[in-house]
Amino acid sequence: MEPIHEFVPDAAEPQAPASQPTQALPYCRNGHACSPGDFFCPICNEELETSPATADGSASNPIPPAASAVEAATRLIADWVIVEEQATTYRNQQQFVVNRKGEPLRLLLTLYRSGCEPDQAIYDLLRKFSSDHVPKLYETGHWQGQAYEVCEMLSEGSVQDFQIARDDLSTIERFVDELGRVLADFSEAGLRHRDIRPDTIYIRTRTPLDLVVGGFGSARLSDLDLEIASPLETGRYTAPETVMGGISAASDWWGVGMVLLDKITNGGCFAGADDQLFMIHVIAHGVTIPDGLEPRLSNLLRGLLAVDRSERWQWKEVQKWLQGIEVPPPAATTSRAAPASGPSIRLGGKDFRNVLQFTLAAARASEWTEACDLLERGALAGWAREMELDSRV
């Protein structure tokens, strides 16, 4: 790969040439040699770790966090000048504040890891949406084998740090109405976002509250009620069916419910659990709706967070809720509990009687080796026979 291109600003006076130190090649954590300027390993696609400068003063990675603004501004992706790197929770992409040389307008460039880029059809559709719903898309392309997109940068940021008091129903209604209109248009166009969370909901203005949705790296087009495809990333805002590989318009409404619950509890709904443990709990037991909420708000959350997607509220029910029309919530937001007795299998010091709960637990890195041993010893097959499971399971 060629290194990140650099431009040299005009100097006021000629400078004496300085000797250039030899730049050490960066390596990914798997030991593969990379080229200076690479963001991801070209062999295994691992993101390159930021490392300190070498003894001769050169840096082994493209833009260390401590790099000065001048250093960052001399690096390019395509013909976009990198102003600074943005922190992101995504594992399959990097984000940068960029502009064109000599132009003041700052935009957000997202660089995708190879194999993780959105379908071009997604971009074609996004260009048709009003800027009331999505950030303006300026450019898409490829740079050194990786896809990138450049879109409007919203100065108010995302709703990550935006809090809503649980008794502030007017703000809650505005929040839900803004997102509801976006998702309604997505659904009508057959767009499944699959990653609704605080990081992908941006604030255009705070007064009045104006929200747009971005982050389409996991998006898919579908006209089916449910189809199967593995998500690129999952997290605590992911719908139960999406964790298991399902794609549904109802899944995005689950995301709205989880983001709203997060905001009104100031993150307390997650109770310090890591993402995987939280998802296991949700699939097994559903989401706990806090006590003491205004009944109308409680009904909204119960509707949006129904584990059964066929009972989950979408735009039709949410519209009625916004209009003050009483909509009966689902009978329960929880899934069926595991039986208290019957055949069990032990993993990680815990007995499992539910196949789904066992599968999610076995997928954890800490339990994977033990789960593989259960499979190799035939214990898993024996448990399946005792459960009288279909052989395909």
Protein backbone atom coordinates (compact mmCIF):
# COMPACT_ATOMS: atom_id res chain seq x y z
CA MET A 1 0.00 0.00 0.00
CA GLU A 2 1.15 3.55 -0.64
CA PRO A 3 1.51 5.76 2.43
CA ILE A 4 -0.94 8.53 3.26
CA HIS A 5 -0.16 11.34 0.86
CA GLU A 6 1.17 14.52 2.36
CA PHE A 7 1.13 18.09 1.12
CA VAL A 8 3.69 20.67 2.17
CA PRO A 9 2.46 24.20 2.89
CA ASP A 10 4.32 27.06 1.22
CA ALA A 11 7.23 28.18 3.35
CA ALA A 12 7.91 31.84 4.01
CA GLU A 13 11.67 31.30 3.60
CA PRO A 14 13.69 28.46 2.07
CA GLN A 15 14.65 25.85 4.59
CA ALA A 16 17.88 23.90 4.62
CA PRO A 17 17.23 20.27 3.74
CA ALA A 18 17.14 18.02 6.77
CA SER A 19 18.15 14.41 6.82
CA GLN A 20 15.14 12.12 6.85
CA PRO A 21 15.22 9.30 9.40
CA THR A 22 14.25 5.86 8.23
CA GLN A 23 10.67 5.18 9.29
CA ALA A 24 10.09 1.88 11.05
CA LEU A 25 7.45 -0.33 9.51
CA PRO A 26 4.34 -0.75 11.66
CA TYR A 27 3.12 -4.24 12.56
CA CYS A 28 -0.35 -5.40 13.51
CA ARG A 29 -0.85 -7.33 16.74
CA ASN A 30 -0.71 -10.58 14.74
CA GLY A 31 2.81 -9.77 13.56
CA HIS A 32 2.07 -8.84 9.94
CA ALA A 33 4.21 -6.07 8.44
CA CYS A 34 2.21 -3.07 7.26
CA SER A 35 3.06 0.08 5.35
CA PRO A 36 3.45 3.48 6.99
CA GLY A 37 0.08 5.17 6.87
CA ASP A 38 -2.01 1.99 7.00
CA PHE A 39 -5.03 2.10 9.29
CA PHE A 40 -5.74 -1.65 9.08
CA CYS A 41 -3.53 -4.66 8.42
CA PRO A 42 -3.81 -5.59 4.70
CA ILE A 43 -3.50 -9.29 5.59
CA CYS A 44 -5.80 -9.88 8.59
CA ASN A 45 -7.73 -6.56 8.69
CA GLU A 46 -6.80 -5.96 12.35
CA GLU A 47 -6.86 -2.29 13.30
CA LEU A 48 -3.33 -1.04 13.91
CA GLU A 49 -2.69 -0.16 17.54
CA THR A 50 -1.42 3.30 18.36
CA SER A 51 2.19 3.08 19.46
CA PRO A 52 4.71 5.65 20.71
CA ALA A 53 7.25 7.20 18.43
CA THR A 54 10.36 5.21 17.58
CA ALA A 55 13.78 6.16 18.81
CA ASP A 56 14.45 8.27 15.72
CA GLY A 57 11.26 10.23 16.32
CA SER A 58 9.14 8.61 13.63
CA ALA A 59 5.73 7.18 14.46
CA SER A 60 4.78 3.67 13.44
CA ASN A 61 1.06 4.40 13.02
CA PRO A 62 -0.69 6.95 10.86
CA ILE A 63 -2.17 9.42 13.35
CA PRO A 64 -1.36 8.82 17.01
CA PRO A 65 -3.85 10.46 19.38
CA ALA A 66 -1.11 12.74 20.66
CA ALA A 67 -0.27 14.02 17.18
CA SER A 68 -0.45 17.78 16.84
CA ALA A 69 -3.07 19.47 14.69
CA VAL A 70 -0.34 20.41 12.21
CA GLU A 71 0.78 16.78 11.89
CA ALA A 72 -2.78 15.56 11.42
CA ALA A 73 -3.58 18.24 8.88
CA THR A 74 -0.77 17.09 6.55
CA ARG A 75 -2.33 13.67 6.00
CA LEU A 76 -4.81 12.79 3.32
CA ILE A 77 -7.43 10.17 2.60
CA ALA A 78 -8.12 10.48 -1.11
CA ASP A 79 -8.03 14.27 -1.45
CA TRP A 80 -9.52 14.95 1.99
CA VAL A 81 -7.25 16.57 4.56
CA ILE A 82 -7.44 14.94 8.00
CA VAL A 83 -7.96 17.56 10.69
CA GLU A 84 -8.34 15.10 13.56
CA GLU A 85 -9.40 11.56 14.32
CA GLN A 86 -12.75 11.08 16.07
CA ALA A 87 -13.24 8.59 18.88
CA THR A 88 -15.66 5.82 17.91
CA THR A 89 -16.99 2.68 19.53
CA TYR A 90 -17.09 0.86 16.18
CA ARG A 91 -14.59 -1.95 15.63
CA ASN A 92 -14.97 -2.03 11.86
CA GLN A 93 -14.35 1.61 11.00
CA GLN A 94 -12.48 4.80 11.81
CA GLN A 95 -13.83 8.33 11.67
CA PHE A 96 -12.02 11.57 10.89
CA VAL A 97 -12.86 15.25 10.79
CA VAL A 98 -11.75 16.36 7.33
CA ASN A 99 -11.89 19.24 4.90
CA ARG A 100 -10.59 20.04 1.46
CA LYS A 101 -7.33 21.93 1.22
CA GLY A 102 -8.02 25.63 1.57
CA GLU A 103 -11.71 25.17 2.42
CA PRO A 104 -13.10 25.85 5.93
CA LEU A 105 -16.07 23.43 5.83
CA ARG A 106 -15.44 20.46 8.10
CA LEU A 107 -17.05 17.13 7.32
CA LEU A 108 -17.04 13.63 8.80
CA LEU A 109 -15.16 10.92 6.90
CA THR A 110 -15.81 7.29 7.80
CA LEU A 111 -13.21 4.76 6.66
CA TYR A 112 -14.48 1.18 6.65
CA ARG A 113 -12.44 -1.92 7.24
CA SER A 114 -12.22 -4.10 4.14
CA GLY A 115 -15.36 -6.21 3.78
CA CYS A 116 -17.45 -4.03 6.10
CA GLU A 117 -18.65 -1.33 3.73
CA PRO A 118 -22.33 -0.55 3.13
CA ASP A 119 -23.97 -1.79 -0.05
CA GLN A 120 -23.84 0.83 -2.83
CA ALA A 121 -27.63 0.56 -3.04
CA ILE A 122 -27.78 1.97 0.50
CA TYR A 123 -25.93 5.09 -0.63
CA ASP A 124 -28.20 5.45 -3.67
CA LEU A 125 -31.20 5.39 -1.34
CA LEU A 126 -29.69 7.77 1.22
CA ARG A 127 -29.22 10.41 -1.46
CA LYS A 128 -32.99 10.39 -1.96
CA PHE A 129 -33.82 11.00 1.69
CA SER A 130 -34.45 14.48 3.02
CA SER A 131 -31.71 16.03 5.15
CA ASP A 132 -34.41 16.19 7.83
CA HIS A 133 -33.78 12.47 8.31
CA VAL A 134 -30.13 11.74 7.47
CA PRO A 135 -26.87 13.72 7.36
CA LYS A 136 -26.08 15.07 3.89
CA LEU A 137 -23.86 12.67 1.95
CA TYR A 138 -21.05 14.42 0.05
CA GLU A 139 -18.94 11.63 -1.38
CA THR A 140 -18.28 7.90 -1.36
CA GLY A 141 -15.30 6.06 -2.76
CA HIS A 142 -12.37 3.73 -2.14
CA TRP A 143 -8.92 4.54 -0.85
CA GLN A 144 -6.16 1.93 -0.66
CA GLY A 145 -8.71 -0.87 -0.90
CA GLN A 146 -11.02 0.49 1.80
CA ALA A 147 -14.39 2.14 1.31
CA TYR A 148 -14.99 5.59 2.71
CA GLU A 149 -17.87 8.04 2.90
CA VAL A 150 -17.90 11.75 3.60
CA CYS A 151 -21.00 13.30 5.12
CA GLU A 152 -22.22 16.36 6.92
CA MET A 153 -20.72 16.88 10.37
CA LEU A 154 -23.32 17.99 12.89
CA SER A 155 -21.84 20.38 15.44
CA GLU A 156 -24.27 19.35 18.18
CA GLY A 157 -22.92 15.78 18.11
CA SER A 158 -24.90 12.65 18.90
CA VAL A 159 -27.40 11.89 21.66
CA GLN A 160 -24.69 9.99 23.55
CA ASP A 161 -24.49 12.77 26.15
CA PHE A 162 -28.09 13.95 25.78
CA GLN A 163 -30.20 13.17 28.84
CA ILE A 164 -33.97 13.27 29.28
CA ALA A 165 -35.69 13.47 32.64
CA ARG A 166 -38.20 10.68 33.11
CA ASP A 167 -40.94 13.18 33.97
CA ASP A 168 -40.24 15.44 30.97
CA LEU A 169 -42.98 14.03 28.75
CA SER A 170 -42.85 16.89 26.25
CA THR A 171 -39.18 16.19 25.44
CA ILE A 172 -39.85 12.44 25.39
CA GLU A 173 -42.69 12.96 22.91
CA ARG A 174 -40.49 15.17 20.71
CA PHE A 175 -37.65 12.62 20.87
CA VAL A 176 -39.93 9.72 19.91
CA ASP A 177 -41.71 11.72 17.20
CA GLU A 178 -38.42 12.74 15.57
CA LEU A 179 -37.06 9.19 15.48
CA GLY A 180 -40.43 7.72 14.61
CA ARG A 181 -40.76 9.79 11.45
CA VAL A 182 -37.27 8.78 10.35
CA LEU A 183 -37.89 5.06 10.92
CA ALA A 184 -41.29 5.25 9.23
CA ASP A 185 -39.63 6.54 6.06
CA PHE A 186 -36.86 3.95 6.36
CA SER A 187 -39.44 1.18 6.63
CA GLU A 188 -41.43 2.46 3.66
CA ALA A 189 -38.24 2.41 1.55
CA GLY A 190 -37.30 -1.08 2.74
CA LEU A 191 -34.26 0.16 4.68
CA ARG A 192 -33.30 -1.76 7.81
CA HIS A 193 -30.79 0.28 9.80
CA ARG A 194 -29.87 -2.53 12.28
CA ASP A 195 -27.75 -0.28 14.50
CA ILE A 196 -29.97 2.29 16.22
CA ARG A 197 -28.07 3.50 19.28
CA PRO A 198 -26.97 6.84 20.78
CA ASP A 199 -23.86 7.00 18.58
CA THR A 200 -25.91 6.83 15.37
CA ILE A 201 -28.56 9.40 16.34
CA TYR A 202 -27.31 12.93 15.70
CA ILE A 203 -28.62 16.28 16.89
CA ARG A 204 -29.05 18.93 14.22
CA THR A 205 -30.55 21.45 16.66
CA ARG A 206 -31.41 21.21 20.34
CA THR A 207 -34.14 23.87 20.38
CA PRO A 208 -36.36 22.73 18.89
CA LEU A 209 -35.00 19.19 19.09
CA ASP A 210 -34.17 18.00 15.57
CA LEU A 211 -32.69 14.51 15.16
CA VAL A 212 -31.19 12.68 12.20
CA VAL A 213 -29.95 9.11 11.91
CA GLY A 214 -26.54 8.12 10.52
CA GLY A 215 -24.19 5.16 10.81
CA PHE A 216 -25.37 2.91 7.98
CA GLY A 217 -22.48 0.45 8.06
CA SER A 218 -24.78 -2.42 9.06
CA ALA A 219 -27.81 -1.34 7.01
CA ARG A 220 -29.62 -3.66 4.61
CA LEU A 221 -32.41 -3.34 2.09
CA SER A 222 -35.28 -5.78 2.49
CA ASP A 223 -38.97 -5.98 1.68
CA LEU A 224 -39.48 -9.06 3.86
CA ASP A 225 -40.92 -9.06 7.35
CA LEU A 226 -37.99 -11.18 8.52
CA GLU A 227 -34.87 -12.52 6.85
CA ILE A 228 -31.60 -13.93 8.09
CA ALA A 229 -28.19 -12.25 7.90
CA SER A 230 -25.48 -11.92 10.51
CA PRO A 231 -25.04 -8.37 11.87
CA LEU A 232 -21.58 -6.80 11.58
CA GLU A 233 -21.69 -5.72 15.22
CA THR A 234 -24.05 -6.25 18.12
CA GLY A 235 -24.42 -4.43 21.41
CA ARG A 236 -26.73 -3.56 24.25
CA TYR A 237 -29.16 -1.72 21.95
CA THR A 238 -29.48 -4.68 19.55
CA ALA A 239 -32.88 -6.36 19.23
CA PRO A 240 -33.11 -10.01 20.35
CA GLU A 241 -33.90 -11.30 16.85
CA THR A 242 -30.95 -9.36 15.40
CA VAL A 243 -28.56 -11.02 17.84
CA MET A 244 -29.74 -14.34 16.39
CA GLY A 245 -29.27 -13.15 12.80
CA GLY A 246 -32.75 -11.83 11.98
CA ILE A 247 -33.45 -8.66 10.01
CA SER A 248 -36.77 -6.94 10.61
CA ALA A 249 -38.17 -3.42 10.54
CA ALA A 250 -39.34 -4.05 14.11
CA SER A 251 -35.70 -4.40 15.18
CA ASP A 252 -35.04 -0.69 14.66
CA TRP A 253 -37.97 0.19 16.90
CA TRP A 254 -36.41 -1.92 19.65
CA GLY A 255 -33.37 0.33 19.29
CA VAL A 256 -35.53 3.41 19.83
CA GLY A 257 -36.95 1.86 22.99
CA MET A 258 -33.52 0.97 24.36
CA VAL A 259 -32.07 4.41 23.62
CA LEU A 260 -35.04 6.07 25.32
CA LEU A 261 -34.73 3.77 28.34
CA ASP A 262 -31.01 4.56 28.50
CA LYS A 263 -31.69 8.30 28.43
CA ILE A 264 -34.41 8.42 31.10
CA THR A 265 -32.44 6.17 33.48
CA ASN A 266 -29.11 7.89 32.79
CA GLY A 267 -27.63 4.52 31.86
CA GLY A 268 -28.94 2.83 34.99
CA CYS A 269 -30.89 0.27 32.94
CA PHE A 270 -27.63 -1.47 32.08
CA ALA A 271 -26.55 -1.81 35.72
CA GLY A 272 -22.86 -2.09 34.87
CA ALA A 273 -23.24 -5.31 32.85
CA ASP A 274 -21.08 -5.80 29.77
CA ASP A 275 -22.84 -5.94 26.41
CA GLN A 276 -22.84 -9.71 26.05
CA LEU A 277 -24.15 -10.38 29.54
CA PHE A 278 -26.84 -7.79 29.03
CA MET A 279 -27.93 -9.35 25.72
CA ILE A 280 -28.07 -12.80 27.31
CA HIS A 281 -30.26 -11.40 30.07
CA VAL A 282 -32.55 -9.62 27.61
CA ILE A 283 -33.09 -12.69 25.44
CA ALA A 284 -33.70 -14.86 28.48
CA HIS A 285 -35.78 -12.48 30.59
CA GLY A 286 -36.62 -9.37 28.55
CA VAL A 287 -35.95 -5.79 29.63
CA THR A 288 -36.96 -4.62 33.08
CA ILE A 289 -39.13 -1.50 32.89
CA PRO A 290 -38.39 0.72 35.93
CA ASP A 291 -41.04 1.19 38.57
CA GLY A 292 -42.50 4.62 39.22
CA LEU A 293 -42.73 5.76 35.59
CA GLU A 294 -45.72 7.72 34.39
CA PRO A 295 -48.15 5.02 33.11
CA ARG A 296 -48.20 6.43 29.60
CA LEU A 297 -44.39 6.31 29.37
CA SER A 298 -44.33 2.82 30.84
CA ASN A 299 -46.76 1.63 28.16
CA LEU A 300 -44.59 3.14 25.43
CA LEU A 301 -41.50 1.30 26.67
CA ARG A 302 -43.40 -1.95 27.05
CA GLY A 303 -44.59 -1.60 23.48
CA LEU A 304 -41.19 -0.77 22.00
CA LEU A 305 -39.35 -3.40 24.05
CA ALA A 306 -41.57 -6.41 23.44
CA VAL A 307 -39.24 -9.39 22.96
CA ASP A 308 -41.68 -10.85 20.44
CA ARG A 309 -41.13 -8.67 17.37
CA SER A 310 -44.65 -9.44 16.08
CA GLU A 311 -46.07 -7.67 19.16
CA ARG A 312 -43.58 -4.82 19.18
CA TRP A 313 -44.85 -1.31 18.58
CA GLN A 314 -43.92 0.39 15.33
CA TRP A 315 -44.98 3.66 13.71
CA LYS A 316 -48.70 2.83 13.64
CA GLU A 317 -48.85 2.31 17.41
CA VAL A 318 -46.37 5.08 18.20
CA GLN A 319 -48.39 7.59 16.18
CA LYS A 320 -51.49 6.77 18.22
CA TRP A 321 -49.47 7.09 21.43
CA LEU A 322 -48.25 10.53 20.34
CA GLN A 323 -51.84 11.57 19.64
CA GLY A 324 -52.88 10.56 23.14
CA ILE A 325 -54.87 7.57 21.94
CA GLU A 326 -54.67 4.66 24.37
CA VAL A 327 -52.92 1.66 22.83
CA PRO A 328 -52.88 -1.58 24.86
CA PRO A 329 -49.24 -2.64 25.33
CA PRO A 330 -48.17 -6.25 24.78
CA ALA A 331 -49.11 -8.59 27.60
CA ALA A 332 -45.45 -9.03 28.52
CA THR A 333 -42.10 -7.65 27.43
CA THR A 334 -40.31 -10.79 28.52
CA SER A 335 -39.50 -14.02 26.74
CA ARG A 336 -40.35 -17.41 28.14
CA ALA A 337 -38.26 -18.28 31.15
CA ALA A 338 -36.13 -21.40 31.15
CA PRO A 339 -37.81 -24.37 32.83
CA ALA A 340 -36.91 -24.85 36.49
CA SER A 341 -36.40 -28.58 36.01
CA GLY A 342 -35.48 -31.01 33.26
CA PRO A 343 -32.28 -31.98 31.42
CA SER A 344 -29.45 -29.55 32.02
CA ILE A 345 -25.87 -29.03 30.94
CA ARG A 346 -23.18 -27.25 32.97
CA LEU A 347 -21.05 -24.50 31.51
CA GLY A 348 -18.96 -21.95 33.35
CA GLY A 349 -20.20 -23.20 36.70
CA LYS A 350 -23.85 -22.69 35.75
CA ASP A 351 -26.57 -25.18 34.78
CA PHE A 352 -28.46 -24.45 31.55
CA ARG A 353 -31.86 -25.85 30.57
CA ASN A 354 -32.54 -23.45 27.72
CA VAL A 355 -30.79 -23.94 24.35
CA LEU A 356 -30.79 -20.24 23.47
CA GLN A 357 -29.28 -19.20 26.79
CA PHE A 358 -26.64 -21.93 26.51
CA THR A 359 -25.76 -20.87 22.95
CA LEU A 360 -25.26 -17.24 23.93
CA ALA A 361 -23.17 -18.19 26.96
CA ALA A 362 -21.05 -20.59 24.88
CA ALA A 363 -20.27 -17.79 22.44
CA ARG A 364 -18.45 -15.84 25.15
CA ALA A 365 -14.67 -15.97 24.86
CA SER A 366 -14.36 -17.06 28.50
CA GLU A 367 -16.62 -20.10 27.94
CA TRP A 368 -15.73 -21.04 24.35
CA THR A 369 -13.01 -23.57 25.14
CA GLU A 370 -15.17 -25.37 27.69
CA ALA A 371 -18.12 -25.38 25.27
CA CYS A 372 -15.95 -26.92 22.54
CA ASP A 373 -14.86 -29.60 25.00
CA LEU A 374 -18.52 -30.40 25.75
CA LEU A 375 -19.11 -30.81 22.04
CA GLU A 376 -16.04 -33.02 21.48
CA ARG A 377 -16.88 -35.28 24.43
CA GLY A 378 -20.44 -35.78 23.19
CA ALA A 379 -21.96 -34.11 26.25
CA LEU A 380 -23.73 -31.56 24.09
CA ALA A 381 -25.23 -34.24 21.82
CA GLY A 382 -26.36 -36.21 24.88
CA TRP A 383 -28.08 -33.16 26.34
CA ALA A 384 -29.80 -32.53 23.02
CA ARG A 385 -31.14 -36.08 22.99
CA GLU A 386 -32.45 -35.71 26.54
CA MET A 387 -34.13 -32.46 25.49
CA GLU A 388 -35.61 -34.30 22.48
CA LEU A 389 -34.37 -31.57 20.20
CA ASP A 390 -34.64 -31.73 16.44
CA SER A 391 -31.34 -33.09 15.07
CA ARG A 392 -30.92 -29.93 12.98
CA VAL A 393 -30.64 -27.89 16.18
